[in-house]
Amino acid sequence: MKKLFDDFKKDIKFKSAGQGKKLTEDSRGAPERGQRSSSGTQHHRDAPSEGSQRAGAAALARIEQHQRPKVHTSQIAIRNQVKRELEAEAAAVAERDKATTAEGTDIAVKEHLSVTGVYFTCPLTGALLTKSQRDAHIKEAILMRFEEDDVEASVMMIHTFNKDKEKVKAAVDIMSKYVENICKNPSEEKYRKIKLSNKVFQEKVHCVEGTREFLQALGFTSTMLPVDGQEEEEEFLVLPEQSSDALELMKERRDRLQRGEPVRAQLDRQAQVFRPSNNATRFELPSEFYNLSAEEIKREQQMRSDLVEKNSVLRTKAMRERDEQRERRKYNYTLLRIRLPDGNLLQGTFYAWDRLPVLFSFVRDSLVDGWQPFELIAPGGHKLQESEDLALVECNLVPTALLTLAWDAAVQADIAAAGGKSSALLKPELLETIRNLS
């Protein structure tokens, strides 16, 4: 590059010397450089202007200097991209740490609770479900039943998917009447056709989910048929003429419809066993136990701070009972612990409106010798009677309570007299899960 500019400088000097001439020519007749001709025209200048010369000299000087290499734009872009990636990674780490902290807090809260939540068992699949999963899972399980028994599945739909029992009863009665008319008049075509636009059908049957599926399970099929006085055809459900055996089968399916019951998830007791503990009376319940929203629970906690002052005010028995009833209605479920003779604690979850026989049955099913008579003693020394058909909420066992199990003294005396030995009270599968009460 330097040699190129040296040649360029030589060329400039050569051209600036003027127009060339032969040695034999007379130099006197040649016009001087820069003079105008007699005709007034300007000669063409072969040499660069003074500005061009200065620009060329400056360029040469820049080449001769040791210049610092310039960073390319692509390198800047790469550096910016790396910076952005590092910032994004730092943000992701911060978010992950935040989530981990929140998860750890949630785990700590759950570990502090007496029970992690309320759970249910699907009677069709046996799956363990949370309250939010319950309805959707049961609906899906019923729909899956159509592959096995479309009559059973449609009956389940009618009694489970529709909450208005009066509407369900009306639809069941009308469809039962359809079957009765067909069985009494098997050759009458009019009884084997249902016009879908019929007012009674629309108002009483069509509006109930699962009714069309049940009629199709009986053998009705959708058919477009002409209607007297109308140009356009209308949709009907039509049943082909049935044999005597098929008619008997229809009656049996009608009976199944009438006996149908809603499919309800069963409350899982979440039975747990704890070792003897001084914390037996300490309960921490999750929000699912409350028949309140989260905001209402917060307000309730605030109101509890005024409970001592309120109780110090003289109130009548009727006032106290009214407040107690209002307090009980705040809970959907109750968590009960039963202290056994060996000191271990049996815990279970119940509906607030479960009856006393349900509680006794739970305890009996958990014992090795469930045949032995026993009694349950509520706080305050009140003895609960299995024969009394009272709800747990009516026995003041909501939302939590610690009960005491006591064997029947006479039976225990007979066992001791016969040389009987005491054994483990609870079934082995429960003792395998025994743990300390936090």
Short mmCIF file of C-alpha atoms in Angstrom, two decimals:
data_model
loop_
_atom_site.label_atom_id
_atom_site.label_comp_id
_atom_site.label_asym_id
_atom_site.label_seq_id
_atom_site.Cartn_x
_atom_site.Cartn_y
_atom_site.Cartn_z
CA MET A 1 0.00 0.00 0.00
CA LYS A 2 2.88 2.38 0.82
CA LYS A 3 4.54 1.65 -2.53
CA LEU A 4 1.27 2.48 -4.24
CA PHE A 5 1.16 5.91 -2.64
CA ASP A 6 4.86 6.50 -3.44
CA ASP A 7 4.09 5.86 -7.09
CA PHE A 8 1.10 8.17 -6.77
CA LYS A 9 3.34 10.97 -5.39
CA LYS A 10 5.85 10.51 -8.22
CA ASP A 11 3.06 10.69 -10.76
CA ILE A 12 1.83 13.94 -9.21
CA LYS A 13 5.32 15.50 -9.38
CA PHE A 14 5.75 14.36 -12.97
CA LYS A 15 2.45 15.87 -14.08
CA SER A 16 3.04 19.10 -12.18
CA ALA A 17 6.21 19.70 -14.25
CA GLY A 18 4.11 20.78 -17.22
CA GLN A 19 3.57 19.57 -20.74
CA GLY A 20 6.44 17.56 -22.17
CA LYS A 21 8.49 18.67 -25.26
CA LYS A 22 11.11 17.37 -27.57
CA LEU A 23 14.72 18.48 -27.20
CA THR A 24 14.79 19.71 -30.82
CA GLU A 25 11.77 22.02 -30.27
CA ASP A 26 12.12 25.76 -29.68
CA SER A 27 11.01 26.47 -26.18
CA ARG A 28 10.26 30.10 -26.94
CA GLY A 29 7.16 29.38 -29.07
CA ALA A 30 5.51 27.25 -26.40
CA PRO A 31 2.86 28.98 -24.32
CA GLU A 32 3.44 29.02 -20.58
CA ARG A 33 1.35 26.73 -18.37
CA GLY A 34 -1.67 28.41 -17.02
CA GLN A 35 -1.92 31.09 -19.78
CA ARG A 36 -5.09 31.50 -21.83
CA SER A 37 -5.02 31.07 -25.61
CA SER A 38 -5.85 33.91 -27.89
CA SER A 39 -9.28 32.44 -28.52
CA GLY A 40 -10.09 32.78 -24.74
CA THR A 41 -10.55 29.06 -24.19
CA GLN A 42 -9.04 27.42 -21.05
CA HIS A 43 -6.62 24.54 -21.43
CA HIS A 44 -7.47 21.23 -19.72
CA ARG A 45 -5.57 20.84 -16.43
CA ASP A 46 -4.06 17.41 -16.09
CA ALA A 47 -2.72 17.94 -12.53
CA PRO A 48 -4.99 17.48 -9.45
CA SER A 49 -6.23 20.53 -7.66
CA GLU A 50 -4.54 21.77 -4.54
CA GLY A 51 -7.38 20.34 -2.40
CA SER A 52 -6.96 16.93 -3.99
CA GLN A 53 -3.29 17.02 -3.30
CA ARG A 54 -3.89 17.84 0.35
CA ALA A 55 -6.43 15.02 0.65
CA GLY A 56 -4.00 12.55 -0.88
CA ALA A 57 -1.22 13.65 1.46
CA ALA A 58 -3.52 13.26 4.45
CA ALA A 59 -4.55 9.75 3.33
CA LEU A 60 -0.89 8.82 2.95
CA ALA A 61 -0.12 10.11 6.42
CA ARG A 62 -2.94 8.02 7.88
CA ILE A 63 -1.60 4.91 6.15
CA GLU A 64 1.92 5.50 7.41
CA GLN A 65 0.76 5.87 11.02
CA HIS A 66 0.19 2.83 13.23
CA GLN A 67 -3.56 3.00 13.63
CA ARG A 68 -5.52 1.12 16.36
CA PRO A 69 -7.72 -1.59 14.84
CA LYS A 70 -11.40 -0.66 14.76
CA VAL A 71 -13.99 -2.97 16.36
CA HIS A 72 -16.34 -4.37 13.76
CA THR A 73 -20.11 -3.90 14.10
CA SER A 74 -20.59 -7.69 14.25
CA GLN A 75 -18.44 -7.84 17.37
CA ILE A 76 -20.57 -5.17 19.04
CA ALA A 77 -23.69 -7.10 18.16
CA ILE A 78 -22.21 -10.29 19.62
CA ARG A 79 -21.22 -8.49 22.81
CA ASN A 80 -24.72 -7.03 23.18
CA GLN A 81 -26.27 -10.45 22.57
CA VAL A 82 -24.06 -12.02 25.24
CA LYS A 83 -25.02 -9.22 27.62
CA ARG A 84 -28.70 -9.83 26.99
CA GLU A 85 -28.30 -13.58 27.54
CA LEU A 86 -26.45 -13.02 30.81
CA GLU A 87 -29.16 -10.64 32.00
CA ALA A 88 -31.85 -13.14 31.02
CA GLU A 89 -30.03 -15.95 32.82
CA ALA A 90 -29.68 -13.81 35.94
CA ALA A 91 -33.39 -13.02 35.83
CA ALA A 92 -34.23 -16.71 35.42
CA VAL A 93 -32.05 -17.63 38.39
CA ALA A 94 -33.72 -14.95 40.49
CA GLU A 95 -37.17 -16.20 39.46
CA ARG A 96 -36.19 -19.79 40.21
CA ASP A 97 -34.88 -18.81 43.62
CA LYS A 98 -38.13 -16.95 44.27
CA ALA A 99 -40.20 -19.98 43.22
CA THR A 100 -38.05 -22.27 45.36
CA THR A 101 -38.54 -20.00 48.34
CA ALA A 102 -42.29 -19.91 47.75
CA GLU A 103 -42.40 -23.68 47.31
CA GLY A 104 -40.41 -24.14 50.47
CA THR A 105 -42.78 -21.85 52.33
CA ASP A 106 -45.77 -23.77 50.96
CA ILE A 107 -44.22 -27.07 52.01
CA ALA A 108 -43.48 -25.66 55.43
CA VAL A 109 -47.07 -24.49 55.76
CA LYS A 110 -48.42 -27.88 54.66
CA GLU A 111 -46.12 -29.69 57.07
CA HIS A 112 -47.41 -27.46 59.84
CA LEU A 113 -51.03 -28.35 59.06
CA SER A 114 -52.76 -31.19 60.86
CA VAL A 115 -53.90 -32.52 57.48
CA THR A 116 -52.80 -31.40 54.02
CA GLY A 117 -56.33 -31.05 52.66
CA VAL A 118 -59.68 -32.67 51.97
CA TYR A 119 -59.62 -35.61 49.53
CA PHE A 120 -62.22 -37.77 47.85
CA THR A 121 -62.32 -41.20 46.22
CA CYS A 122 -64.09 -41.76 42.90
CA PRO A 123 -66.42 -44.79 43.26
CA LEU A 124 -66.00 -45.64 39.56
CA THR A 125 -62.22 -45.49 39.24
CA GLY A 126 -60.92 -45.49 42.81
CA ALA A 127 -58.81 -42.40 42.09
CA LEU A 128 -57.91 -40.08 44.96
CA LEU A 129 -59.06 -36.55 44.11
CA THR A 130 -58.95 -33.05 45.48
CA LYS A 131 -62.13 -31.05 45.71
CA SER A 132 -61.27 -29.11 42.53
CA GLN A 133 -60.67 -32.34 40.58
CA ARG A 134 -63.71 -34.21 41.86
CA ASP A 135 -66.58 -33.17 39.56
CA ALA A 136 -64.58 -33.17 36.31
CA HIS A 137 -63.12 -36.62 37.05
CA ILE A 138 -66.51 -38.17 37.83
CA LYS A 139 -68.01 -36.70 34.67
CA GLU A 140 -65.20 -38.13 32.57
CA ALA A 141 -65.52 -41.52 34.28
CA ILE A 142 -69.25 -41.64 33.50
CA LEU A 143 -68.70 -40.76 29.85
CA MET A 144 -66.13 -43.52 29.60
CA ARG A 145 -68.82 -45.97 30.76
CA PHE A 146 -70.64 -45.65 27.42
CA GLU A 147 -68.12 -48.05 25.93
CA GLU A 148 -69.22 -50.75 28.37
CA ASP A 149 -72.91 -50.07 29.13
CA ASP A 150 -74.67 -47.15 27.46
CA VAL A 151 -77.83 -47.62 29.54
CA GLU A 152 -75.96 -47.47 32.84
CA ALA A 153 -73.89 -44.49 31.67
CA SER A 154 -76.95 -42.52 30.53
CA VAL A 155 -78.75 -43.25 33.81
CA MET A 156 -75.68 -41.97 35.68
CA MET A 157 -75.66 -38.85 33.52
CA ILE A 158 -79.30 -38.06 34.26
CA HIS A 159 -78.99 -38.43 38.02
CA THR A 160 -75.49 -36.92 38.39
CA PHE A 161 -75.15 -34.09 35.88
CA ASN A 162 -78.48 -32.42 36.79
CA LYS A 163 -78.69 -30.78 40.18
CA ASP A 164 -82.44 -30.02 40.14
CA LYS A 165 -84.01 -33.20 41.52
CA GLU A 166 -87.54 -32.10 40.61
CA LYS A 167 -86.60 -31.72 36.94
CA VAL A 168 -84.89 -35.09 36.98
CA LYS A 169 -87.97 -36.75 38.47
CA ALA A 170 -90.25 -35.14 35.87
CA ALA A 171 -88.02 -36.32 32.99
CA VAL A 172 -87.79 -39.84 34.43
CA ASP A 173 -91.58 -40.03 34.80
CA ILE A 174 -92.18 -38.95 31.19
CA MET A 175 -89.64 -41.38 29.73
CA SER A 176 -91.09 -44.15 31.88
CA LYS A 177 -94.47 -43.31 30.38
CA TYR A 178 -92.97 -43.63 26.87
CA VAL A 179 -91.82 -47.16 27.70
CA GLU A 180 -95.13 -48.08 29.31
CA ASN A 181 -97.12 -46.94 26.26
CA ILE A 182 -94.83 -48.86 23.90
CA CYS A 183 -95.07 -52.05 25.95
CA LYS A 184 -98.86 -51.80 26.13
CA ASN A 185 -99.22 -50.96 22.43
CA PRO A 186 -96.24 -52.55 20.66
CA SER A 187 -97.82 -52.35 17.22
CA GLU A 188 -98.91 -48.71 17.48
CA GLU A 189 -96.42 -46.64 15.52
CA LYS A 190 -97.40 -43.35 17.14
CA TYR A 191 -96.09 -44.47 20.53
CA ARG A 192 -92.71 -45.29 19.01
CA LYS A 193 -92.19 -41.78 17.63
CA ILE A 194 -91.14 -38.74 19.66
CA LYS A 195 -91.33 -35.34 17.99
CA LEU A 196 -88.40 -33.34 19.27
CA SER A 197 -90.17 -30.00 18.86
CA ASN A 198 -93.00 -31.22 21.07
CA LYS A 199 -93.57 -28.70 23.88
CA VAL A 200 -93.69 -31.27 26.66
CA PHE A 201 -90.55 -32.99 25.39
CA GLN A 202 -88.67 -29.68 25.13
CA GLU A 203 -89.70 -28.39 28.55
CA LYS A 204 -89.55 -31.62 30.55
CA VAL A 205 -87.15 -34.03 28.85
CA HIS A 206 -84.79 -32.29 26.44
CA CYS A 207 -83.61 -29.83 29.10
CA VAL A 208 -82.32 -32.65 31.31
CA GLU A 209 -78.81 -33.78 30.38
CA GLY A 210 -78.51 -37.47 29.52
CA THR A 211 -82.14 -38.07 28.51
CA ARG A 212 -81.42 -38.27 24.80
CA GLU A 213 -78.56 -40.68 25.44
CA PHE A 214 -80.94 -42.89 27.44
CA LEU A 215 -83.56 -42.93 24.68
CA GLN A 216 -80.89 -43.83 22.15
CA ALA A 217 -79.73 -46.63 24.46
CA LEU A 218 -83.31 -47.96 24.33
CA GLY A 219 -83.05 -48.12 20.54
CA PHE A 220 -84.48 -44.77 19.40
CA THR A 221 -82.77 -43.25 16.36
CA SER A 222 -82.91 -39.74 14.93
CA THR A 223 -84.99 -39.54 11.74
CA MET A 224 -86.32 -36.66 9.62
CA LEU A 225 -90.02 -37.19 8.88
CA PRO A 226 -92.71 -35.17 7.10
CA VAL A 227 -95.33 -33.41 9.21
CA ASP A 228 -98.91 -32.83 8.10
CA GLY A 229 -99.48 -29.22 7.10
CA GLN A 230 -95.77 -28.42 6.85
CA GLU A 231 -93.49 -28.26 3.86
CA GLU A 232 -90.30 -28.97 5.80
CA GLU A 233 -89.54 -32.21 7.59
CA GLU A 234 -88.85 -32.35 11.33
CA GLU A 235 -86.60 -34.45 13.50
CA PHE A 236 -88.12 -37.38 15.37
CA LEU A 237 -86.75 -40.08 17.62
CA VAL A 238 -88.11 -43.33 16.19
CA LEU A 239 -88.05 -46.80 17.73
CA PRO A 240 -88.42 -49.83 15.44
CA GLU A 241 -91.10 -52.34 16.33
CA GLN A 242 -89.86 -54.51 19.21
CA SER A 243 -90.10 -58.20 19.88
CA SER A 244 -91.56 -59.46 23.14
CA ASP A 245 -88.07 -60.12 24.55
CA ALA A 246 -86.96 -56.63 23.57
CA LEU A 247 -90.01 -55.17 25.31
CA GLU A 248 -89.12 -57.00 28.52
CA LEU A 249 -85.60 -55.63 28.25
CA MET A 250 -87.03 -52.11 27.87
CA LYS A 251 -88.99 -52.56 31.11
CA GLU A 252 -85.85 -53.65 32.91
CA ARG A 253 -83.99 -50.60 31.62
CA ARG A 254 -86.86 -48.34 32.70
CA ASP A 255 -86.58 -49.80 36.21
CA ARG A 256 -82.85 -49.06 36.21
CA LEU A 257 -83.66 -45.47 35.29
CA GLN A 258 -86.15 -45.14 38.13
CA ARG A 259 -83.73 -46.63 40.67
CA GLY A 260 -80.83 -44.48 39.51
CA GLU A 261 -78.79 -42.52 42.05
CA PRO A 262 -76.24 -39.73 41.63
CA VAL A 263 -72.60 -40.77 41.49
CA ARG A 264 -70.92 -38.99 44.36
CA ALA A 265 -67.26 -38.98 45.30
CA GLN A 266 -66.70 -40.46 48.74
CA LEU A 267 -64.89 -38.45 51.38
CA ASP A 268 -61.53 -40.06 52.04
CA ARG A 269 -60.95 -40.26 55.79
CA GLN A 270 -57.20 -39.73 55.40
CA ALA A 271 -56.71 -42.01 58.41
CA GLN A 272 -53.43 -41.31 60.22
CA VAL A 273 -51.87 -42.60 63.42
CA PHE A 274 -49.67 -40.52 65.72
CA ARG A 275 -47.57 -41.48 68.68
CA PRO A 276 -48.53 -40.14 72.10
CA SER A 277 -48.00 -36.39 72.13
CA ASN A 278 -48.65 -33.33 74.25
CA ASN A 279 -49.76 -31.60 71.03
CA ALA A 280 -52.83 -33.82 70.67
CA THR A 281 -55.20 -30.89 71.21
CA ARG A 282 -53.43 -28.62 68.74
CA PHE A 283 -55.09 -28.47 65.32
CA GLU A 284 -54.17 -26.47 62.23
CA LEU A 285 -56.77 -26.75 59.46
CA PRO A 286 -56.43 -25.95 55.73
CA SER A 287 -58.93 -23.61 54.09
CA GLU A 288 -60.95 -26.51 52.59
CA PHE A 289 -62.45 -27.18 56.01
CA TYR A 290 -64.17 -23.81 56.04
CA ASN A 291 -67.47 -23.01 54.39
CA LEU A 292 -66.05 -19.56 53.77
CA SER A 293 -64.05 -17.73 51.14
CA ALA A 294 -60.44 -16.72 51.75
CA GLU A 295 -61.51 -13.15 52.52
CA GLU A 296 -64.15 -14.36 54.94
CA ILE A 297 -61.59 -16.56 56.70
CA LYS A 298 -59.35 -13.51 57.20
CA ARG A 299 -62.25 -11.55 58.64
CA GLU A 300 -63.07 -14.52 60.86
CA GLN A 301 -59.55 -14.55 62.24
CA GLN A 302 -59.85 -10.87 63.00
CA MET A 303 -63.15 -11.46 64.80
CA ARG A 304 -61.56 -14.14 66.97
CA SER A 305 -59.41 -11.49 68.62
CA ASP A 306 -62.61 -10.03 70.07
CA LEU A 307 -63.87 -13.39 71.34
CA VAL A 308 -62.54 -13.04 74.87
CA GLU A 309 -64.16 -9.65 75.33
CA LYS A 310 -67.44 -10.94 73.89
CA ASN A 311 -67.49 -13.96 76.19
CA SER A 312 -66.92 -11.72 79.19
CA VAL A 313 -70.27 -10.05 78.55
CA LEU A 314 -73.20 -11.65 80.33
CA ARG A 315 -75.35 -13.48 77.75
CA THR A 316 -78.39 -15.69 77.97
CA LYS A 317 -78.35 -19.39 77.13
CA ALA A 318 -80.39 -18.74 73.98
CA MET A 319 -77.84 -16.17 72.82
CA ARG A 320 -74.96 -18.58 73.39
CA GLU A 321 -76.72 -21.42 71.54
CA ARG A 322 -77.50 -19.15 68.62
CA ASP A 323 -73.86 -18.11 68.37
CA GLU A 324 -72.76 -21.74 68.57
CA GLN A 325 -75.09 -22.74 65.73
CA ARG A 326 -73.77 -19.89 63.61
CA GLU A 327 -70.21 -20.97 64.36
CA ARG A 328 -70.89 -24.57 63.33
CA ARG A 329 -72.29 -23.58 59.94
CA LYS A 330 -68.94 -22.12 58.99
CA TYR A 331 -67.42 -25.56 58.48
CA ASN A 332 -67.96 -28.24 55.86
CA TYR A 333 -65.72 -30.84 57.48
CA THR A 334 -64.32 -31.75 60.85
CA LEU A 335 -61.00 -33.31 61.88
CA LEU A 336 -61.26 -35.72 64.80
CA ARG A 337 -58.59 -37.46 66.86
CA ILE A 338 -59.30 -40.46 69.06
CA ARG A 339 -56.89 -41.17 71.91
CA LEU A 340 -56.54 -44.94 72.32
CA PRO A 341 -55.81 -46.78 75.60
CA ASP A 342 -52.15 -47.21 74.57
CA GLY A 343 -51.77 -43.45 74.09
CA ASN A 344 -51.61 -43.49 70.27
CA LEU A 345 -53.86 -41.10 68.36
CA LEU A 346 -56.13 -42.11 65.46
CA GLN A 347 -57.08 -39.21 63.18
CA GLY A 348 -59.76 -39.00 60.49
CA THR A 349 -61.65 -36.45 58.37
CA PHE A 350 -65.46 -36.33 58.40
CA TYR A 351 -68.31 -34.27 57.04
CA ALA A 352 -69.63 -31.88 59.66
CA TRP A 353 -73.05 -33.49 59.19
CA ASP A 354 -71.92 -37.11 59.38
CA ARG A 355 -73.83 -39.03 62.01
CA LEU A 356 -72.38 -40.64 65.13
CA PRO A 357 -72.69 -44.20 63.71
CA VAL A 358 -70.28 -43.16 60.92
CA LEU A 359 -67.69 -42.15 63.52
CA PHE A 360 -68.09 -45.37 65.49
CA SER A 361 -67.83 -47.42 62.29
CA PHE A 362 -64.57 -45.64 61.34
CA VAL A 363 -63.03 -46.43 64.72
CA ARG A 364 -64.24 -50.04 64.70
CA ASP A 365 -62.84 -50.65 61.21
CA SER A 366 -59.45 -49.36 62.36
CA LEU A 367 -59.17 -51.71 65.34
CA VAL A 368 -57.80 -55.25 65.33
CA ASP A 369 -60.53 -56.32 67.73
CA GLY A 370 -63.33 -54.19 66.39
CA TRP A 371 -65.86 -56.61 67.81
CA GLN A 372 -65.14 -55.43 71.34
CA PRO A 373 -67.64 -52.88 72.65
CA PHE A 374 -66.18 -49.47 73.39
CA GLU A 375 -67.35 -45.97 74.11
CA LEU A 376 -66.11 -42.59 72.93
CA ILE A 377 -65.79 -39.77 75.40
CA ALA A 378 -66.07 -36.22 74.07
CA PRO A 379 -64.34 -33.18 75.58
CA GLY A 380 -65.92 -32.36 78.89
CA GLY A 381 -66.52 -36.02 79.73
CA HIS A 382 -69.70 -36.45 77.69
CA LYS A 383 -70.14 -40.02 76.48
CA LEU A 384 -71.22 -40.42 72.88
CA GLN A 385 -73.80 -43.08 72.08
CA GLU A 386 -73.63 -44.93 68.78
CA SER A 387 -77.36 -45.51 68.94
CA GLU A 388 -78.05 -41.77 68.86
CA ASP A 389 -78.57 -40.59 65.30
CA LEU A 390 -76.96 -37.21 65.87
CA ALA A 391 -74.72 -35.27 63.53
CA LEU A 392 -71.18 -34.47 64.59
CA VAL A 393 -71.97 -30.77 64.39
CA GLU A 394 -74.86 -31.31 66.77
CA CYS A 395 -72.46 -32.91 69.26
CA ASN A 396 -70.13 -29.89 69.17
CA LEU A 397 -67.43 -31.93 67.41
CA VAL A 398 -66.81 -29.30 64.71
CA PRO A 399 -64.32 -28.21 63.40
CA THR A 400 -61.97 -30.30 65.56
CA ALA A 401 -62.15 -32.43 68.65
CA LEU A 402 -60.06 -34.84 70.69
CA LEU A 403 -62.02 -37.92 71.81
CA THR A 404 -61.02 -40.72 74.14
CA LEU A 405 -61.72 -44.39 73.48
CA ALA A 406 -62.52 -46.56 76.51
CA TRP A 407 -63.17 -50.29 76.41
CA ASP A 408 -66.24 -51.68 78.07
CA ALA A 409 -65.06 -52.48 81.61
CA ALA A 410 -67.14 -55.65 82.02
CA VAL A 411 -65.88 -57.14 78.76
CA GLN A 412 -62.28 -56.32 79.63
CA ALA A 413 -62.70 -58.03 82.99
CA ASP A 414 -63.98 -61.17 81.32
CA ILE A 415 -61.04 -61.16 78.88
CA ALA A 416 -58.56 -60.77 81.74
CA ALA A 417 -60.24 -63.57 83.72
CA ALA A 418 -59.93 -65.85 80.72
CA GLY A 419 -56.19 -65.14 80.53
CA GLY A 420 -56.41 -62.99 77.47
CA LYS A 421 -53.38 -60.88 76.57
CA SER A 422 -53.45 -57.34 75.28
CA SER A 423 -52.26 -56.93 71.73
CA ALA A 424 -51.85 -54.08 69.30
CA LEU A 425 -55.03 -52.05 69.11
CA LEU A 426 -54.79 -50.79 65.54
CA LYS A 427 -54.54 -52.79 62.36
CA PRO A 428 -51.00 -53.38 61.04
CA GLU A 429 -51.50 -51.30 57.89
CA LEU A 430 -52.24 -48.27 60.06
CA LEU A 431 -49.37 -48.87 62.46
CA GLU A 432 -46.98 -48.97 59.51
CA THR A 433 -47.71 -45.29 58.90
CA ILE A 434 -47.41 -44.14 62.52
CA ARG A 435 -45.47 -40.93 62.98
CA ASN A 436 -44.87 -38.12 65.42
CA LEU A 437 -47.35 -35.29 65.76
CA SER A 438 -45.75 -31.99 64.84
#
